[in-house]
JSON list of C-alpha atoms in Angstrom, two decimals:
[
{"chain": "A", "resi": 1, "resn": "MET", "atom": "CA", "xyz": [-0.12, 0.06, -0.01]},
{"chain": "A", "resi": 2, "resn": "ARG", "atom": "CA", "xyz": [2.97, 2.37, 0.79]},
{"chain": "A", "resi": 3, "resn": "ALA", "atom": "CA", "xyz": [4.37, 1.92, -2.58]},
{"chain": "A", "resi": 4, "resn": "ASP", "atom": "CA", "xyz": [0.97, 3.01, -4.14]},
{"chain": "A", "resi": 5, "resn": "LEU", "atom": "CA", "xyz": [1.09, 6.39, -2.47]},
{"chain": "A", "resi": 6, "resn": "GLN", "atom": "CA", "xyz": [3.58, 8.68, -4.02]},
{"chain": "A", "resi": 7, "resn": "PRO", "atom": "CA", "xyz": [5.56, 11.37, -2.10]},
{"chain": "A", "resi": 8, "resn": "ARG", "atom": "CA", "xyz": [3.38, 14.14, -3.26]},
{"chain": "A", "resi": 9, "resn": "THR", "atom": "CA", "xyz": [0.21, 12.31, -2.84]},
{"chain": "A", "resi": 10, "resn": "SER", "atom": "CA", "xyz": [-2.44, 14.63, -1.59]},
{"chain": "A", "resi": 11, "resn": "PRO", "atom": "CA", "xyz": [-4.10, 13.84, 1.97]},
{"chain": "A", "resi": 12, "resn": "ARG", "atom": "CA", "xyz": [-7.53, 13.59, 0.12]},
{"chain": "A", "resi": 13, "resn": "ARG", "atom": "CA", "xyz": [-6.32, 10.94, -2.26]},
{"chain": "A", "resi": 14, "resn": "ALA", "atom": "CA", "xyz": [-4.27, 9.23, 0.55]},
{"chain": "A", "resi": 15, "resn": "LEU", "atom": "CA", "xyz": [-7.38, 8.80, 2.71]},
{"chain": "A", "resi": 16, "resn": "ALA", "atom": "CA", "xyz": [-9.46, 7.75, -0.29]},
{"chain": "A", "resi": 17, "resn": "GLN", "atom": "CA", "xyz": [-6.76, 4.95, -1.21]},
{"chain": "A", "resi": 18, "resn": "VAL", "atom": "CA", "xyz": [-6.70, 3.52, 2.23]},
{"chain": "A", "resi": 19, "resn": "GLU", "atom": "CA", "xyz": [-10.46, 3.47, 2.25]},
{"chain": "A", "resi": 20, "resn": "ALA", "atom": "CA", "xyz": [-10.72, 1.58, -0.95]},
{"chain": "A", "resi": 21, "resn": "PHE", "atom": "CA", "xyz": [-8.02, -0.80, 0.10]},
{"chain": "A", "resi": 22, "resn": "VAL", "atom": "CA", "xyz": [-9.43, -1.65, 3.43]},
{"chain": "A", "resi": 23, "resn": "ARG", "atom": "CA", "xyz": [-12.93, -2.04, 2.00]},
{"chain": "A", "resi": 24, "resn": "GLN", "atom": "CA", "xyz": [-11.74, -4.57, -0.43]},
{"chain": "A", "resi": 25, "resn": "ALA", "atom": "CA", "xyz": [-9.36, -6.36, 1.57]},
{"chain": "A", "resi": 26, "resn": "VAL", "atom": "CA", "xyz": [-11.66, -6.67, 4.91]},
{"chain": "A", "resi": 27, "resn": "PRO", "atom": "CA", "xyz": [-15.21, -7.67, 3.72]},
{"chain": "A", "resi": 28, "resn": "TYR", "atom": "CA", "xyz": [-17.93, -6.44, 5.94]},
{"chain": "A", "resi": 29, "resn": "GLU", "atom": "CA", "xyz": [-19.40, -8.73, 8.57]},
{"chain": "A", "resi": 30, "resn": "TRP", "atom": "CA", "xyz": [-21.32, -8.30, 11.56]},
{"chain": "A", "resi": 31, "resn": "ASP", "atom": "CA", "xyz": [-19.33, -9.01, 15.17]},
{"chain": "A", "resi": 32, "resn": "TRP", "atom": "CA", "xyz": [-22.16, -11.44, 16.25]},
{"chain": "A", "resi": 33, "resn": "VAL", "atom": "CA", "xyz": [-21.13, -13.57, 13.19]},
{"chain": "A", "resi": 34, "resn": "THR", "atom": "CA", "xyz": [-17.28, -12.96, 13.41]},
{"chain": "A", "resi": 35, "resn": "TRP", "atom": "CA", "xyz": [-16.86, -12.94, 17.17]},
{"chain": "A", "resi": 36, "resn": "GLY", "atom": "CA", "xyz": [-20.20, -14.23, 18.46]},
{"chain": "A", "resi": 37, "resn": "ALA", "atom": "CA", "xyz": [-20.56, -10.96, 20.57]},
{"chain": "A", "resi": 38, "resn": "ALA", "atom": "CA", "xyz": [-23.08, -8.00, 19.87]},
{"chain": "A", "resi": 39, "resn": "ASP", "atom": "CA", "xyz": [-20.18, -5.73, 19.56]},
{"chain": "A", "resi": 40, "resn": "TYR", "atom": "CA", "xyz": [-16.41, -6.23, 19.74]},
{"chain": "A", "resi": 41, "resn": "LEU", "atom": "CA", "xyz": [-13.40, -3.90, 19.06]},
{"chain": "A", "resi": 42, "resn": "PRO", "atom": "CA", "xyz": [-10.60, -5.97, 18.02]},
{"chain": "A", "resi": 43, "resn": "THR", "atom": "CA", "xyz": [-7.01, -5.00, 17.90]},
{"chain": "A", "resi": 44, "resn": "LEU", "atom": "CA", "xyz": [-5.36, -5.30, 14.57]},
{"chain": "A", "resi": 45, "resn": "SER", "atom": "CA", "xyz": [-3.60, -8.53, 15.05]},
{"chain": "A", "resi": 46, "resn": "GLU", "atom": "CA", "xyz": [-6.81, -10.05, 16.30]},
{"chain": "A", "resi": 47, "resn": "MET", "atom": "CA", "xyz": [-8.33, -8.95, 13.04]},
{"chain": "A", "resi": 48, "resn": "LEU", "atom": "CA", "xyz": [-5.56, -10.22, 10.73]},
{"chain": "A", "resi": 49, "resn": "ALA", "atom": "CA", "xyz": [-5.56, -13.66, 12.54]},
{"chain": "A", "resi": 50, "resn": "LEU", "atom": "CA", "xyz": [-8.81, -14.27, 11.19]},
{"chain": "A", "resi": 51, "resn": "ARG", "atom": "CA", "xyz": [-9.23, -16.59, 8.30]},
{"chain": "A", "resi": 52, "resn": "PRO", "atom": "CA", "xyz": [-10.90, -15.30, 6.32]},
{"chain": "A", "resi": 53, "resn": "VAL", "atom": "CA", "xyz": [-10.22, -11.58, 7.41]},
{"chain": "A", "resi": 54, "resn": "ARG", "atom": "CA", "xyz": [-13.69, -9.96, 7.98]},
{"chain": "A", "resi": 55, "resn": "GLU", "atom": "CA", "xyz": [-15.01, -7.18, 10.06]},
{"chain": "A", "resi": 56, "resn": "ASP", "atom": "CA", "xyz": [-17.82, -4.46, 10.72]},
{"chain": "A", "resi": 57, "resn": "CYS", "atom": "CA", "xyz": [-17.20, -0.87, 10.82]},
{"chain": "A", "resi": 58, "resn": "ASP", "atom": "CA", "xyz": [-14.98, -0.55, 13.94]},
{"chain": "A", "resi": 59, "resn": "GLY", "atom": "CA", "xyz": [-12.57, -3.40, 12.88]},
{"chain": "A", "resi": 60, "resn": "ARG", "atom": "CA", "xyz": [-12.22, -1.63, 9.59]},
{"chain": "A", "resi": 61, "resn": "ALA", "atom": "CA", "xyz": [-11.63, 1.91, 11.12]},
{"chain": "A", "resi": 62, "resn": "VAL", "atom": "CA", "xyz": [-8.84, 0.07, 13.14]},
{"chain": "A", "resi": 63, "resn": "ALA", "atom": "CA", "xyz": [-7.27, -1.09, 10.18]},
{"chain": "A", "resi": 64, "resn": "ALA", "atom": "CA", "xyz": [-7.37, 2.03, 8.43]},
{"chain": "A", "resi": 65, "resn": "ALA", "atom": "CA", "xyz": [-6.40, 4.13, 11.28]},
{"chain": "A", "resi": 66, "resn": "SER", "atom": "CA", "xyz": [-3.25, 1.73, 11.75]},
{"chain": "A", "resi": 67, "resn": "MET", "atom": "CA", "xyz": [-2.35, 2.20, 7.89]},
{"chain": "A", "resi": 68, "resn": "LEU", "atom": "CA", "xyz": [-2.69, 5.62, 8.03]},
{"chain": "A", "resi": 69, "resn": "GLN", "atom": "CA", "xyz": [-0.66, 6.03, 11.35]},
{"chain": "A", "resi": 70, "resn": "LYS", "atom": "CA", "xyz": [2.11, 4.31, 9.61]},
{"chain": "A", "resi": 71, "resn": "LEU", "atom": "CA", "xyz": [2.04, 6.57, 6.84]},
{"chain": "A", "resi": 72, "resn": "GLY", "atom": "CA", "xyz": [2.61, 9.48, 9.17]},
{"chain": "A", "resi": 73, "resn": "TYR", "atom": "CA", "xyz": [-1.05, 10.70, 9.63]},
{"chain": "A", "resi": 74, "resn": "ASP", "atom": "CA", "xyz": [-2.54, 11.58, 12.96]},
{"chain": "A", "resi": 75, "resn": "ALA", "atom": "CA", "xyz": [-5.48, 8.92, 12.86]},
{"chain": "A", "resi": 76, "resn": "ARG", "atom": "CA", "xyz": [-8.10, 8.65, 15.58]},
{"chain": "A", "resi": 77, "resn": "LEU", "atom": "CA", "xyz": [-11.22, 6.39, 15.86]},
{"chain": "A", "resi": 78, "resn": "VAL", "atom": "CA", "xyz": [-14.26, 8.41, 16.46]},
{"chain": "A", "resi": 79, "resn": "THR", "atom": "CA", "xyz": [-18.04, 7.09, 17.00]},
{"chain": "A", "resi": 80, "resn": "ASP", "atom": "CA", "xyz": [-21.48, 8.53, 17.16]},
{"chain": "A", "resi": 81, "resn": "LEU", "atom": "CA", "xyz": [-22.54, 5.39, 18.87]},
{"chain": "A", "resi": 82, "resn": "LYS", "atom": "CA", "xyz": [-23.67, 3.78, 15.61]},
{"chain": "A", "resi": 83, "resn": "HIS", "atom": "CA", "xyz": [-20.93, 3.86, 13.12]},
{"chain": "A", "resi": 84, "resn": "VAL", "atom": "CA", "xyz": [-17.05, 3.92, 13.69]},
{"chain": "A", "resi": 85, "resn": "TRP", "atom": "CA", "xyz": [-14.76, 5.80, 11.33]},
{"chain": "A", "resi": 86, "resn": "VAL", "atom": "CA", "xyz": [-11.42, 7.60, 11.28]},
{"chain": "A", "resi": 87, "resn": "TRP", "atom": "CA", "xyz": [-10.73, 11.12, 11.82]},
{"chain": "A", "resi": 88, "resn": "THR", "atom": "CA", "xyz": [-7.34, 12.86, 10.75]},
{"chain": "A", "resi": 89, "resn": "PRO", "atom": "CA", "xyz": [-6.57, 16.57, 10.63]},
{"chain": "A", "resi": 90, "resn": "GLN", "atom": "CA", "xyz": [-6.54, 16.51, 6.94]},
{"chain": "A", "resi": 91, "resn": "GLY", "atom": "CA", "xyz": [-9.87, 14.87, 6.68]},
{"chain": "A", "resi": 92, "resn": "GLU", "atom": "CA", "xyz": [-12.07, 11.78, 7.61]},
{"chain": "A", "resi": 93, "resn": "THR", "atom": "CA", "xyz": [-12.47, 8.79, 6.07]},
{"chain": "A", "resi": 94, "resn": "MET", "atom": "CA", "xyz": [-14.38, 5.03, 6.21]},
{"chain": "A", "resi": 95, "resn": "GLY", "atom": "CA", "xyz": [-17.39, 6.49, 5.81]},
{"chain": "A", "resi": 96, "resn": "PRO", "atom": "CA", "xyz": [-17.78, 9.63, 8.44]},
{"chain": "A", "resi": 97, "resn": "GLY", "atom": "CA", "xyz": [-21.16, 9.21, 10.49]},
{"chain": "A", "resi": 98, "resn": "GLY", "atom": "CA", "xyz": [-22.97, 11.84, 12.52]},
{"chain": "A", "resi": 99, "resn": "ARG", "atom": "CA", "xyz": [-22.00, 13.97, 15.53]},
{"chain": "A", "resi": 100, "resn": "LYS", "atom": "CA", "xyz": [-18.96, 12.44, 17.36]},
{"chain": "A", "resi": 101, "resn": "PHE", "atom": "CA", "xyz": [-19.53, 11.29, 20.71]},
{"chain": "A", "resi": 102, "resn": "VAL", "atom": "CA", "xyz": [-16.34, 9.14, 21.29]},
{"chain": "A", "resi": 103, "resn": "GLU", "atom": "CA", "xyz": [-12.71, 10.14, 20.01]},
{"chain": "A", "resi": 104, "resn": "SER", "atom": "CA", "xyz": [-9.94, 7.91, 20.66]},
{"chain": "A", "resi": 105, "resn": "ASP", "atom": "CA", "xyz": [-6.22, 7.84, 20.02]},
{"chain": "A", "resi": 106, "resn": "GLN", "atom": "CA", "xyz": [-2.95, 6.75, 21.62]},
{"chain": "A", "resi": 107, "resn": "ARG", "atom": "CA", "xyz": [-3.23, 9.95, 24.08]},
{"chain": "A", "resi": 108, "resn": "GLY", "atom": "CA", "xyz": [-6.60, 8.39, 25.61]},
{"chain": "A", "resi": 109, "resn": "THR", "atom": "CA", "xyz": [-10.40, 8.68, 25.01]},
{"chain": "A", "resi": 110, "resn": "ARG", "atom": "CA", "xyz": [-12.44, 11.90, 24.84]},
{"chain": "A", "resi": 111, "resn": "LEU", "atom": "CA", "xyz": [-16.25, 12.24, 25.38]},
{"chain": "A", "resi": 112, "resn": "ASN", "atom": "CA", "xyz": [-18.81, 14.64, 23.60]},
{"chain": "A", "resi": 113, "resn": "TRP", "atom": "CA", "xyz": [-21.73, 14.72, 25.87]},
{"chain": "A", "resi": 114, "resn": "ALA", "atom": "CA", "xyz": [-23.64, 17.00, 23.56]},
{"chain": "A", "resi": 115, "resn": "ALA", "atom": "CA", "xyz": [-23.78, 14.21, 21.11]},
{"chain": "A", "resi": 116, "resn": "LEU", "atom": "CA", "xyz": [-25.93, 12.14, 23.32]},
{"chain": "A", "resi": 117, "resn": "THR", "atom": "CA", "xyz": [-29.08, 13.69, 21.86]},
{"chain": "A", "resi": 118, "resn": "ALA", "atom": "CA", "xyz": [-28.55, 11.10, 19.03]},
{"chain": "A", "resi": 119, "resn": "THR", "atom": "CA", "xyz": [-28.66, 8.11, 21.57]},
{"chain": "A", "resi": 120, "resn": "PRO", "atom": "CA", "xyz": [-32.12, 6.96, 21.22]},
{"chain": "A", "resi": 121, "resn": "ALA", "atom": "CA", "xyz": [-31.88, 6.69, 17.66]},
{"chain": "A", "resi": 122, "resn": "ASN", "atom": "CA", "xyz": [-28.57, 5.17, 17.61]},
{"chain": "A", "resi": 123, "resn": "LEU", "atom": "CA", "xyz": [-29.36, 2.57, 20.29]},
{"chain": "A", "resi": 124, "resn": "ALA", "atom": "CA", "xyz": [-32.53, 1.86, 18.23]},
{"chain": "A", "resi": 125, "resn": "TYR", "atom": "CA", "xyz": [-30.46, 1.03, 15.30]},
{"chain": "A", "resi": 126, "resn": "GLY", "atom": "CA", "xyz": [-28.63, -1.45, 17.13]},
{"chain": "A", "resi": 127, "resn": "ILE", "atom": "CA", "xyz": [-31.92, -3.30, 17.79]},
{"chain": "A", "resi": 128, "resn": "ALA", "atom": "CA", "xyz": [-32.94, -2.97, 14.21]},
{"chain": "A", "resi": 129, "resn": "ALA", "atom": "CA", "xyz": [-29.47, -4.52, 13.20]},
{"chain": "A", "resi": 130, "resn": "PHE", "atom": "CA", "xyz": [-29.51, -7.37, 15.54]},
{"chain": "A", "resi": 131, "resn": "PRO", "atom": "CA", "xyz": [-30.75, -10.84, 14.52]},
{"chain": "A", "resi": 132, "resn": "TRP", "atom": "CA", "xyz": [-34.52, -10.84, 15.31]},
{"chain": "A", "resi": 133, "resn": "THR", "atom": "CA", "xyz": [-34.44, -14.48, 16.55]},
{"chain": "A", "resi": 134, "resn": "ARG", "atom": "CA", "xyz": [-31.87, -13.64, 19.38]},
{"chain": "A", "resi": 135, "resn": "GLU", "atom": "CA", "xyz": [-33.67, -10.35, 20.09]},
{"chain": "A", "resi": 136, "resn": "LEU", "atom": "CA", "xyz": [-37.12, -12.26, 20.52]},
{"chain": "A", "resi": 137, "resn": "ILE", "atom": "CA", "xyz": [-35.55, -14.52, 22.98]},
{"chain": "A", "resi": 138, "resn": "VAL", "atom": "CA", "xyz": [-34.18, -11.43, 24.99]},
{"chain": "A", "resi": 139, "resn": "LEU", "atom": "CA", "xyz": [-37.37, -9.54, 24.76]},
{"chain": "A", "resi": 140, "resn": "LEU", "atom": "CA", "xyz": [-39.57, -12.48, 26.06]},
{"chain": "A", "resi": 141, "resn": "THR", "atom": "CA", "xyz": [-36.93, -13.19, 29.02]},
{"chain": "A", "resi": 142, "resn": "PHE", "atom": "CA", "xyz": [-37.15, -9.40, 29.86]},
{"chain": "A", "resi": 143, "resn": "TRP", "atom": "CA", "xyz": [-40.92, -9.88, 30.03]},
{"chain": "A", "resi": 144, "resn": "LEU", "atom": "CA", "xyz": [-40.93, -12.59, 32.13]},
{"chain": "A", "resi": 145, "resn": "LEU", "atom": "CA", "xyz": [-38.41, -10.95, 34.51]},
{"chain": "A", "resi": 146, "resn": "LEU", "atom": "CA", "xyz": [-40.68, -8.11, 34.88]},
{"chain": "A", "resi": 147, "resn": "LEU", "atom": "CA", "xyz": [-43.92, -10.14, 35.81]},
{"chain": "A", "resi": 148, "resn": "ARG", "atom": "CA", "xyz": [-44.70, -9.78, 39.31]},
{"chain": "A", "resi": 149, "resn": "ARG", "atom": "CA", "xyz": [-46.23, -12.40, 41.55]},
{"chain": "A", "resi": 150, "resn": "ALA", "atom": "CA", "xyz": [-49.35, -13.66, 40.41]},
{"chain": "A", "resi": 151, "resn": "PRO", "atom": "CA", "xyz": [-49.85, -11.39, 37.58]},
{"chain": "A", "resi": 152, "resn": "ARG", "atom": "CA", "xyz": [-53.11, -10.24, 36.25]},
{"chain": "A", "resi": 153, "resn": "TRP", "atom": "CA", "xyz": [-52.57, -12.00, 32.72]},
{"chain": "A", "resi": 154, "resn": "PRO", "atom": "CA", "xyz": [-54.79, -9.72, 30.55]},
{"chain": "A", "resi": 155, "resn": "TRP", "atom": "CA", "xyz": [-52.68, -7.02, 31.59]},
{"chain": "A", "resi": 156, "resn": "ALA", "atom": "CA", "xyz": [-49.44, -8.84, 31.43]},
{"chain": "A", "resi": 157, "resn": "LEU", "atom": "CA", "xyz": [-50.23, -10.06, 27.85]},
{"chain": "A", "resi": 158, "resn": "LEU", "atom": "CA", "xyz": [-51.08, -6.48, 26.94]},
{"chain": "A", "resi": 159, "resn": "GLY", "atom": "CA", "xyz": [-47.78, -5.25, 28.34]},
{"chain": "A", "resi": 160, "resn": "LEU", "atom": "CA", "xyz": [-46.22, -7.97, 26.11]},
{"chain": "A", "resi": 161, "resn": "ALA", "atom": "CA", "xyz": [-48.19, -6.66, 23.13]},
{"chain": "A", "resi": 162, "resn": "VAL", "atom": "CA", "xyz": [-47.00, -3.13, 23.71]},
{"chain": "A", "resi": 163, "resn": "LEU", "atom": "CA", "xyz": [-43.30, -4.41, 24.03]},
{"chain": "A", "resi": 164, "resn": "LEU", "atom": "CA", "xyz": [-43.49, -6.26, 20.85]},
{"chain": "A", "resi": 165, "resn": "ASP", "atom": "CA", "xyz": [-44.95, -3.27, 19.03]},
{"chain": "A", "resi": 166, "resn": "GLY", "atom": "CA", "xyz": [-42.08, -1.04, 20.33]},
{"chain": "A", "resi": 167, "resn": "TRP", "atom": "CA", "xyz": [-39.55, -3.82, 19.01]},
{"chain": "A", "resi": 168, "resn": "LEU", "atom": "CA", "xyz": [-41.43, -3.86, 15.59]},
{"chain": "A", "resi": 169, "resn": "ILE", "atom": "CA", "xyz": [-41.22, 0.00, 15.43]},
{"chain": "A", "resi": 170, "resn": "PHE", "atom": "CA", "xyz": [-37.34, -0.24, 15.94]},
{"chain": "A", "resi": 171, "resn": "ARG", "atom": "CA", "xyz": [-36.82, -2.94, 13.39]},
{"chain": "A", "resi": 172, "resn": "LEU", "atom": "CA", "xyz": [-39.01, -1.13, 10.88]},
{"chain": "A", "resi": 173, "resn": "ALA", "atom": "CA", "xyz": [-38.09, 2.40, 11.30]},
{"chain": "A", "resi": 174, "resn": "CYS", "atom": "CA", "xyz": [-34.67, 2.46, 12.61]},
{"chain": "A", "resi": 175, "resn": "ARG", "atom": "CA", "xyz": [-32.67, 0.41, 9.91]},
{"chain": "A", "resi": 176, "resn": "ASN", "atom": "CA", "xyz": [-30.65, 3.53, 8.51]},
{"chain": "A", "resi": 177, "resn": "PRO", "atom": "CA", "xyz": [-26.90, 3.15, 9.43]},
{"chain": "A", "resi": 178, "resn": "TRP", "atom": "CA", "xyz": [-26.15, 6.61, 8.62]},
{"chain": "A", "resi": 179, "resn": "PRO", "atom": "CA", "xyz": [-26.82, 9.80, 10.66]},
{"chain": "A", "resi": 180, "resn": "ALA", "atom": "CA", "xyz": [-30.49, 9.81, 11.94]},
{"chain": "A", "resi": 181, "resn": "GLY", "atom": "CA", "xyz": [-33.02, 11.69, 9.85]},
{"chain": "A", "resi": 182, "resn": "LEU", "atom": "CA", "xyz": [-36.45, 12.65, 10.93]},
{"chain": "A", "resi": 183, "resn": "TRP", "atom": "CA", "xyz": [-37.84, 9.28, 10.22]},
{"chain": "A", "resi": 184, "resn": "ASP", "atom": "CA", "xyz": [-35.16, 7.63, 12.59]},
{"chain": "A", "resi": 185, "resn": "SER", "atom": "CA", "xyz": [-35.70, 10.05, 15.07]},
{"chain": "A", "resi": 186, "resn": "VAL", "atom": "CA", "xyz": [-39.45, 9.72, 15.20]},
{"chain": "A", "resi": 187, "resn": "GLY", "atom": "CA", "xyz": [-39.27, 5.92, 14.96]},
{"chain": "A", "resi": 188, "resn": "ALA", "atom": "CA", "xyz": [-36.80, 5.79, 17.73]},
{"chain": "A", "resi": 189, "resn": "LEU", "atom": "CA", "xyz": [-39.02, 7.95, 20.11]},
{"chain": "A", "resi": 190, "resn": "LEU", "atom": "CA", "xyz": [-42.24, 5.87, 19.17]},
{"chain": "A", "resi": 191, "resn": "GLY", "atom": "CA", "xyz": [-40.30, 2.92, 19.87]},
{"chain": "A", "resi": 192, "resn": "TRP", "atom": "CA", "xyz": [-38.63, 3.62, 23.29]},
{"chain": "A", "resi": 193, "resn": "GLY", "atom": "CA", "xyz": [-42.09, 5.23, 24.11]},
{"chain": "A", "resi": 194, "resn": "HIS", "atom": "CA", "xyz": [-43.83, 1.74, 23.68]},
{"chain": "A", "resi": 195, "resn": "VAL", "atom": "CA", "xyz": [-41.03, 0.10, 25.63]},
{"chain": "A", "resi": 196, "resn": "ALA", "atom": "CA", "xyz": [-41.60, 2.57, 28.50]},
{"chain": "A", "resi": 197, "resn": "ALA", "atom": "CA", "xyz": [-45.43, 2.18, 28.51]},
{"chain": "A", "resi": 198, "resn": "ALA", "atom": "CA", "xyz": [-44.88, -1.70, 28.20]},
{"chain": "A", "resi": 199, "resn": "VAL", "atom": "CA", "xyz": [-42.85, -1.68, 31.42]},
{"chain": "A", "resi": 200, "resn": "LEU", "atom": "CA", "xyz": [-45.23, 0.45, 33.27]},
{"chain": "A", "resi": 201, "resn": "ILE", "atom": "CA", "xyz": [-48.02, -1.86, 32.20]},
{"chain": "A", "resi": 202, "resn": "ILE", "atom": "CA", "xyz": [-46.20, -4.99, 33.20]},
{"chain": "A", "resi": 203, "resn": "LEU", "atom": "CA", "xyz": [-44.97, -3.63, 36.64]},
{"chain": "A", "resi": 204, "resn": "GLY", "atom": "CA", "xyz": [-48.56, -2.75, 37.49]},
{"chain": "A", "resi": 205, "resn": "THR", "atom": "CA", "xyz": [-49.84, -6.37, 36.79]},
{"chain": "A", "resi": 206, "resn": "GLY", "atom": "CA", "xyz": [-49.07, -7.78, 40.17]},
{"chain": "A", "resi": 207, "resn": "GLU", "atom": "CA", "xyz": [-51.28, -9.17, 42.73]},
{"chain": "A", "resi": 208, "resn": "ARG", "atom": "CA", "xyz": [-53.00, -6.47, 44.48]},
{"chain": "A", "resi": 209, "resn": "ARG", "atom": "CA", "xyz": [-52.44, -6.23, 48.19]},
{"chain": "A", "resi": 210, "resn": "ARG", "atom": "CA", "xyz": [-55.55, -6.83, 50.49]},
{"chain": "A", "resi": 211, "resn": "SER", "atom": "CA", "xyz": [-56.06, -3.96, 52.72]},
{"chain": "A", "resi": 212, "resn": "ARG", "atom": "CA", "xyz": [-55.24, -4.50, 56.53]},
{"chain": "A", "resi": 213, "resn": "PHE", "atom": "CA", "xyz": [-58.28, -2.66, 57.41]},
{"chain": "A", "resi": 214, "resn": "PRO", "atom": "CA", "xyz": [-61.88, -4.23, 56.77]},
{"chain": "A", "resi": 215, "resn": "HIS", "atom": "CA", "xyz": [-64.39, -2.37, 54.40]},
{"chain": "A", "resi": 216, "resn": "PRO", "atom": "CA", "xyz": [-67.29, -0.93, 56.29]}
]
């Protein structure tokens, strides 16, 4: 790769060439397929040990940042909690995402708390992208754990229906991997609203306590 970059190669062209090389050399694959985990940030050596080499946006960003650092660039990993890409003073590469929440380099990690406003939509995307069969198991387990002793089943089932409705909203309305637009934000708010309502309904389904005082 270094041989492909001439001494007078512009930073913009260098960033583009590194991105093109990484995208070709590292096919995209979800972490739950590659590592068996919902999300995993590998080291470069871990990624290169894979056969075949494959990774999602964070692993590709690690590879691109490592290459750019070898070429003399101040390359940093940044994320908006939905996507991971590479920042340099000369520009960004690996598909720049939305407002940066985390910036990481050899000097440490910095947080931009103002970017948390996009968190509901970004977390909703994670739910939308994860395998639905595994999520359904997690959702049903979550529902069972919320149930109180001797629940009132009509209300418990209503809570489950509302919870499923919120989950479907996430999966249908929040699948956009790029910076959240109006539809993503509205879908995320509706989805989280359904989840909150479902939790309140389910928690209110427990057996009513009898009053210690007799009714007149």
